[in-house]
Amino acid sequence: MALQKGVAVEPASGKLGILLPGMGAVATTFIAGVLAVRRGLAKPIGSLTQMGTIRLGKRPDNRVPAIRDYVSLAELDDMVFGGWDLFPDNAYEAALRAGVIEHDLLDQLRDELRAIEPMKAVFEQAWVKKLSGDHVKRGTSKMDLAEQLMDDIRSFRDRHGCDRLVAVWCGSTEVYREPTAVHASLAAFEDGLRQSHDDIAPSQIYAYACVKLGVPYANGAPNLSADIPAILELARDTGTPVAGKDFKTGQTLMKTILAPGLKARMLGLEGWYSTNILGNRDGEVLDDPESFKSKEVTKLGVLDHILQPDKYPDLYQGFTHVVRINYYPPRGDNKEGWDNIDIKGWLGYPMQIKVNFLCRDSILAAPIVLDLALFMDFAKRAGMQGIQEWLSFYWKSPMTPAGLYPEHDLFIQLMKLKNTLRYTKGDDLITHLGAEYYD
């Protein structure tokens, strides 16, 4: 991570190019949202970088600046957008198809959105079985495809006059695979690219191309992508930040809010049943059992890590946790999540909590993309490299070094994020002890 206290961070001057592998509902909702905000048509609700504050010093000091004023972050006006997709639709057409943002708002942004056309994607249907498209790259090997992506990145940077770049994966969930020998080292991985090894996924080719060029890379899906030894080795070599996995949006967001509360009050858990209906492209992709397996793994790990059954066996040992996602086209991007939570209280008496979250998947994800782009760019300028665990706040399955369990408690994650910002500025960390007020 190479985190330093009071480090001199290079200013966020000039243009920041944001590259988005996968220009579907999430990416176009993010792009259109930023365009709308910088034209004064909407507010950046949900974005910590744009609306959040950070306390400095003691409570009576009343030093609570906006995060965007406290640390050097790129301005929204300095952003330019690009990406790749297996469909040729420009950002306006893709946003219309996604059906997330109302037509009246999109029409006000039509010209800017139409100018954003996706580059041809690296795609292999064996990894996303429910999708197919012909706006894809052809190459003699997976290394050739990676080199084509690097050419795209350089061309985009030069064409738009970008001073810096970041990449945020907004593409589909790939089928579940465990790492193999080809992922174990950079040398093995590069040899695998040259040999077009079957175990190298398209998302890993994107991660390789970005990190090879020193472009910070954040993975918004549960794919392994950058979470393999080979890419982490490359990130160290190139001094590049990486982060992931899987945007923490609907149902899992609620779990990381509710589960810490149950644990804080020492309330037991018998079972947590979660089901979703979702009709967008993500729902279609997850209708494939192998892709759903990738999502299921990130979703199921949350409660175990928060509740720590091994340390609280009387409260949490052996609880039942079930997760389902059902593809239901009429719902579109408006996902509905139902949770039935069976808890136990004093003397073991049973109680229940019911949650019905009618959320908008891409509306929740878009501000995460914005914050990650800005914070990953900040990390690069602050000299951080490798896994950015301080950004766990945004992930269902945060990346950590081997042997270290991830922190899933949303409130601990937020404290970690803000303390990291304080640390880079050389300010005191906030512990909330408060003993000094009573001396």
Short mmCIF file of C-alpha atoms in Angstrom, two decimals, residues 15-288:
data_model
loop_
_atom_site.label_atom_id
_atom_site.label_comp_id
_atom_site.label_asym_id
_atom_site.label_seq_id
_atom_site.Cartn_x
_atom_site.Cartn_y
_atom_site.Cartn_z
CA LYS A 15 -7.64 16.24 -17.21
CA LEU A 16 -8.53 12.89 -15.62
CA GLY A 17 -9.55 10.21 -18.10
CA ILE A 18 -11.92 7.58 -16.71
CA LEU A 19 -11.90 4.32 -18.63
CA LEU A 20 -14.81 1.94 -18.16
CA PRO A 21 -14.66 -1.67 -19.38
CA GLY A 22 -18.36 -2.37 -19.89
CA MET A 23 -20.48 0.63 -20.91
CA GLY A 24 -23.90 -0.63 -19.89
CA ALA A 25 -26.35 0.53 -17.23
CA VAL A 26 -23.85 1.29 -14.45
CA ALA A 27 -21.30 3.08 -16.64
CA THR A 28 -23.82 5.21 -18.54
CA THR A 29 -25.69 6.10 -15.34
CA PHE A 30 -22.37 7.24 -13.88
CA ILE A 31 -21.37 9.25 -16.96
CA ALA A 32 -24.77 10.86 -17.42
CA GLY A 33 -24.90 11.63 -13.71
CA VAL A 34 -21.55 13.43 -13.72
CA LEU A 35 -22.56 15.41 -16.82
CA ALA A 36 -25.84 16.38 -15.15
CA VAL A 37 -24.17 17.40 -11.90
CA ARG A 38 -21.57 19.59 -13.53
CA ARG A 39 -24.31 21.35 -15.53
CA GLY A 40 -26.30 21.99 -12.35
CA LEU A 41 -29.17 19.69 -13.37
CA ALA A 42 -28.89 17.34 -10.37
CA LYS A 43 -27.07 16.71 -7.09
CA PRO A 44 -24.38 14.03 -6.56
CA ILE A 45 -26.36 12.22 -3.87
CA GLY A 46 -24.65 9.05 -2.67
CA SER A 47 -21.11 10.30 -3.37
CA LEU A 48 -18.83 10.58 -0.35
CA THR A 49 -16.27 12.58 -2.31
CA GLN A 50 -18.84 15.17 -3.37
CA MET A 51 -21.15 15.42 -0.34
CA GLY A 52 -19.19 13.94 2.58
CA THR A 53 -17.29 15.76 5.32
CA ILE A 54 -14.41 14.78 7.57
CA ARG A 55 -13.90 15.81 11.19
CA LEU A 56 -10.46 17.10 12.21
CA GLY A 57 -9.29 17.51 15.78
CA LYS A 58 -11.54 17.74 18.82
CA ARG A 59 -15.30 18.10 18.65
CA PRO A 60 -15.29 21.66 20.06
CA ASP A 61 -12.86 22.75 17.35
CA ASN A 62 -15.68 22.51 14.79
CA ARG A 63 -13.26 21.69 11.98
CA VAL A 64 -15.37 19.68 9.55
CA PRO A 65 -14.32 20.43 5.97
CA ALA A 66 -15.81 18.78 2.93
CA ILE A 67 -13.69 15.82 1.83
CA ARG A 68 -13.31 17.34 -1.64
CA ASP A 69 -11.81 20.47 -0.03
CA TYR A 70 -9.60 18.55 2.41
CA VAL A 71 -7.68 16.38 -0.04
CA SER A 72 -6.68 17.04 -3.62
CA LEU A 73 -9.31 15.38 -5.81
CA ALA A 74 -10.00 15.89 -9.49
CA GLU A 75 -12.82 18.26 -10.34
CA LEU A 76 -15.87 16.94 -12.17
CA ASP A 77 -15.26 19.47 -14.94
CA ASP A 78 -11.83 17.93 -15.57
CA MET A 79 -13.17 14.43 -16.28
CA VAL A 80 -13.36 12.80 -19.69
CA PHE A 81 -14.94 9.41 -20.28
CA GLY A 82 -14.22 6.39 -22.43
CA GLY A 83 -14.47 2.64 -22.36
CA TRP A 84 -15.07 -0.62 -24.13
CA ASP A 85 -18.19 -2.65 -24.84
CA LEU A 86 -19.22 -5.62 -26.94
CA PHE A 87 -22.12 -3.53 -28.28
CA PRO A 88 -21.34 -0.47 -30.46
CA ASP A 89 -24.02 1.80 -28.94
CA ASN A 90 -22.80 5.24 -27.89
CA ALA A 91 -23.40 6.34 -24.30
CA TYR A 92 -26.73 7.99 -25.15
CA GLU A 93 -28.07 4.91 -26.92
CA ALA A 94 -26.78 2.61 -24.17
CA ALA A 95 -28.38 4.77 -21.47
CA LEU A 96 -31.72 4.73 -23.29
CA ARG A 97 -31.53 0.95 -23.58
CA ALA A 98 -30.65 0.58 -19.89
CA GLY A 99 -33.74 2.56 -18.92
CA VAL A 100 -32.33 3.89 -15.66
CA ILE A 101 -32.38 7.66 -16.20
CA GLU A 102 -35.50 9.45 -17.41
CA HIS A 103 -35.58 10.47 -21.06
CA ASP A 104 -36.06 14.17 -20.25
CA LEU A 105 -32.73 14.32 -18.44
CA LEU A 106 -30.92 12.18 -21.00
CA ASP A 107 -32.15 14.40 -23.82
CA GLN A 108 -30.55 17.43 -22.15
CA LEU A 109 -27.24 15.54 -22.22
CA ARG A 110 -27.73 13.95 -25.65
CA ASP A 111 -24.90 15.60 -27.56
CA GLU A 112 -22.27 14.93 -24.89
CA LEU A 113 -23.38 11.34 -24.45
CA ARG A 114 -23.50 10.61 -28.17
CA ALA A 115 -19.88 11.71 -28.49
CA ILE A 116 -18.80 8.91 -26.14
CA GLU A 117 -18.48 5.78 -28.27
CA PRO A 118 -17.11 2.51 -26.89
CA MET A 119 -13.96 0.90 -28.19
CA LYS A 120 -14.17 -2.74 -29.23
CA ALA A 121 -14.19 -5.07 -26.25
CA VAL A 122 -12.09 -8.05 -25.29
CA PHE A 123 -14.77 -10.69 -24.85
CA GLU A 124 -15.01 -14.46 -24.65
CA GLN A 125 -18.47 -15.96 -24.35
CA ALA A 126 -17.21 -18.91 -22.32
CA TRP A 127 -16.78 -16.42 -19.46
CA VAL A 128 -20.19 -14.66 -19.80
CA LYS A 129 -22.50 -17.22 -21.34
CA LYS A 130 -25.69 -15.17 -21.49
CA LEU A 131 -24.24 -12.34 -23.59
CA SER A 132 -23.05 -12.12 -27.17
CA GLY A 133 -22.01 -9.23 -29.37
CA ASP A 134 -19.87 -8.56 -32.41
CA HIS A 135 -18.18 -5.31 -31.33
CA VAL A 136 -15.17 -7.28 -30.16
CA LYS A 137 -11.45 -7.43 -30.80
CA ARG A 138 -9.77 -10.22 -32.74
CA GLY A 139 -6.20 -11.18 -32.03
CA THR A 140 -3.57 -13.81 -32.56
CA SER A 141 -3.27 -14.39 -28.80
CA LYS A 142 -4.48 -13.02 -25.48
CA MET A 143 -1.23 -11.08 -25.27
CA ASP A 144 -2.10 -9.53 -28.63
CA LEU A 145 -5.47 -8.53 -27.19
CA ALA A 146 -3.76 -7.00 -24.14
CA GLU A 147 -1.46 -5.00 -26.44
CA GLN A 148 -4.51 -3.80 -28.40
CA LEU A 149 -6.03 -2.58 -25.14
CA MET A 150 -2.81 -0.77 -24.27
CA ASP A 151 -2.90 0.90 -27.68
CA ASP A 152 -6.50 1.97 -26.94
CA ILE A 153 -5.43 3.44 -23.60
CA ARG A 154 -2.56 5.42 -25.11
CA SER A 155 -4.74 6.66 -27.99
CA PHE A 156 -7.50 7.75 -25.61
CA ARG A 157 -4.99 9.59 -23.42
CA ASP A 158 -3.44 11.41 -26.38
CA ARG A 159 -6.72 12.14 -28.16
CA HIS A 160 -8.28 13.77 -25.08
CA GLY A 161 -5.12 15.32 -23.67
CA CYS A 162 -5.40 13.44 -20.38
CA ASP A 163 -2.83 14.08 -17.68
CA ARG A 164 -3.87 10.97 -15.72
CA LEU A 165 -6.05 7.91 -16.19
CA VAL A 166 -8.01 5.51 -13.99
CA ALA A 167 -10.02 2.42 -14.93
CA VAL A 168 -13.14 1.08 -13.19
CA TRP A 169 -14.53 -2.27 -14.36
CA CYS A 170 -18.29 -1.91 -14.94
CA GLY A 171 -18.65 -5.04 -17.07
CA SER A 172 -20.51 -8.25 -16.44
CA THR A 173 -19.92 -10.97 -13.88
CA GLU A 174 -17.76 -13.74 -15.28
CA VAL A 175 -18.18 -17.42 -14.45
CA TYR A 176 -16.67 -18.57 -11.17
CA ARG A 177 -13.13 -19.88 -11.33
CA GLU A 178 -10.44 -20.49 -8.73
CA PRO A 179 -6.92 -19.19 -9.41
CA THR A 180 -4.60 -21.68 -11.10
CA ALA A 181 -0.87 -21.93 -11.74
CA VAL A 182 -1.08 -19.45 -14.61
CA HIS A 183 -2.10 -16.74 -12.10
CA ALA A 184 0.63 -17.52 -9.57
CA SER A 185 3.32 -15.18 -10.92
CA LEU A 186 3.74 -12.43 -13.49
CA ALA A 187 6.07 -14.58 -15.57
CA ALA A 188 3.55 -17.45 -15.67
CA PHE A 189 0.71 -15.07 -16.48
CA GLU A 190 2.54 -13.35 -19.33
CA ASP A 191 3.48 -16.72 -20.74
CA GLY A 192 -0.18 -17.71 -20.41
CA LEU A 193 -1.21 -14.59 -22.34
CA ARG A 194 1.16 -15.51 -25.15
CA GLN A 195 -0.23 -19.07 -25.17
CA SER A 196 -3.88 -17.88 -24.86
CA HIS A 197 -4.34 -19.96 -21.72
CA ASP A 198 -7.98 -20.95 -21.13
CA ASP A 199 -7.84 -19.89 -17.45
CA ILE A 200 -7.11 -16.23 -18.26
CA ALA A 201 -10.38 -14.31 -18.25
CA PRO A 202 -11.14 -11.18 -20.30
CA SER A 203 -11.29 -9.06 -17.13
CA GLN A 204 -7.76 -10.20 -16.28
CA ILE A 205 -6.57 -9.05 -19.70
CA TYR A 206 -8.02 -5.59 -18.98
CA ALA A 207 -6.42 -5.57 -15.52
CA TYR A 208 -3.06 -6.53 -17.00
CA ALA A 209 -3.21 -3.86 -19.73
CA CYS A 210 -4.17 -1.10 -17.29
CA VAL A 211 -1.69 -1.99 -14.55
CA LYS A 212 1.11 -2.55 -17.07
CA LEU A 213 0.66 1.09 -18.12
CA GLY A 214 0.40 2.30 -14.52
CA VAL A 215 -3.34 3.03 -14.72
CA PRO A 216 -5.09 2.50 -11.34
CA TYR A 217 -7.63 -0.32 -11.70
CA ALA A 218 -10.78 -0.93 -9.63
CA ASN A 219 -12.89 -4.04 -10.20
CA GLY A 220 -16.65 -3.54 -9.80
CA ALA A 221 -17.60 -7.19 -10.35
CA PRO A 222 -16.89 -10.37 -8.35
CA ASN A 223 -14.46 -11.58 -11.04
CA LEU A 224 -10.93 -12.43 -9.94
CA SER A 225 -9.66 -9.79 -12.39
CA ALA A 226 -6.85 -8.03 -10.48
CA ASP A 227 -7.14 -10.25 -7.40
CA ILE A 228 -4.44 -12.70 -8.47
CA PRO A 229 -0.74 -12.85 -7.51
CA ALA A 230 0.38 -12.05 -11.06
CA ILE A 231 -1.45 -8.72 -11.26
CA LEU A 232 -0.48 -7.79 -7.70
CA GLU A 233 3.16 -8.44 -8.61
CA LEU A 234 2.75 -6.22 -11.67
CA ALA A 235 1.11 -3.52 -9.53
CA ARG A 236 4.15 -3.47 -7.26
CA ASP A 237 6.48 -3.28 -10.24
CA THR A 238 4.63 -0.36 -11.82
CA GLY A 239 3.62 1.39 -8.58
CA THR A 240 -0.08 1.11 -9.43
CA PRO A 241 -3.08 1.04 -7.05
CA VAL A 242 -5.63 -1.76 -7.47
CA ALA A 243 -8.89 -2.37 -5.61
CA GLY A 244 -12.01 -4.55 -5.62
CA LYS A 245 -14.16 -6.66 -5.70
CA ASP A 246 -17.84 -6.16 -6.54
CA PHE A 247 -19.60 -2.84 -5.88
CA LYS A 248 -21.42 -2.87 -2.54
CA THR A 249 -24.86 -1.70 -3.60
CA GLY A 250 -28.25 -3.15 -2.60
CA GLN A 251 -28.78 -6.16 -0.40
CA THR A 252 -25.17 -6.53 0.71
CA LEU A 253 -25.07 -2.84 1.66
CA MET A 254 -28.02 -3.48 3.97
CA LYS A 255 -26.26 -6.49 5.49
CA THR A 256 -23.15 -4.49 6.30
CA ILE A 257 -25.38 -1.90 8.00
CA LEU A 258 -27.65 -4.29 9.93
CA ALA A 259 -25.26 -7.09 10.91
CA PRO A 260 -22.87 -4.79 12.84
CA GLY A 261 -25.88 -3.53 14.81
CA LEU A 262 -26.96 -7.04 15.76
CA LYS A 263 -23.43 -7.91 16.83
CA ALA A 264 -23.00 -4.65 18.77
CA ARG A 265 -26.08 -5.51 20.87
CA MET A 266 -25.10 -9.20 21.18
CA LEU A 267 -28.30 -10.35 19.49
CA GLY A 268 -28.07 -13.86 18.05
CA LEU A 269 -28.75 -14.97 14.50
CA GLU A 270 -30.51 -18.18 13.50
CA GLY A 271 -30.81 -17.51 9.80
CA TRP A 272 -30.72 -14.88 7.06
CA TYR A 273 -32.62 -15.58 3.86
CA SER A 274 -32.05 -13.19 0.95
CA THR A 275 -33.66 -13.20 -2.46
CA ASN A 276 -33.67 -10.68 -5.31
CA ILE A 277 -35.51 -10.05 -8.53
CA LEU A 278 -33.60 -8.12 -11.18
CA GLY A 279 -34.34 -7.59 -14.86
CA ASN A 280 -31.39 -5.73 -16.34
CA ARG A 281 -28.39 -7.15 -18.20
CA ASP A 282 -26.75 -8.04 -14.90
CA GLY A 283 -29.80 -10.08 -13.97
CA GLU A 284 -29.66 -11.88 -17.31
CA VAL A 285 -25.96 -12.68 -16.86
CA LEU A 286 -26.55 -13.95 -13.32
CA ASP A 287 -29.25 -16.28 -14.62
CA ASP A 288 -26.32 -18.51 -15.59
#
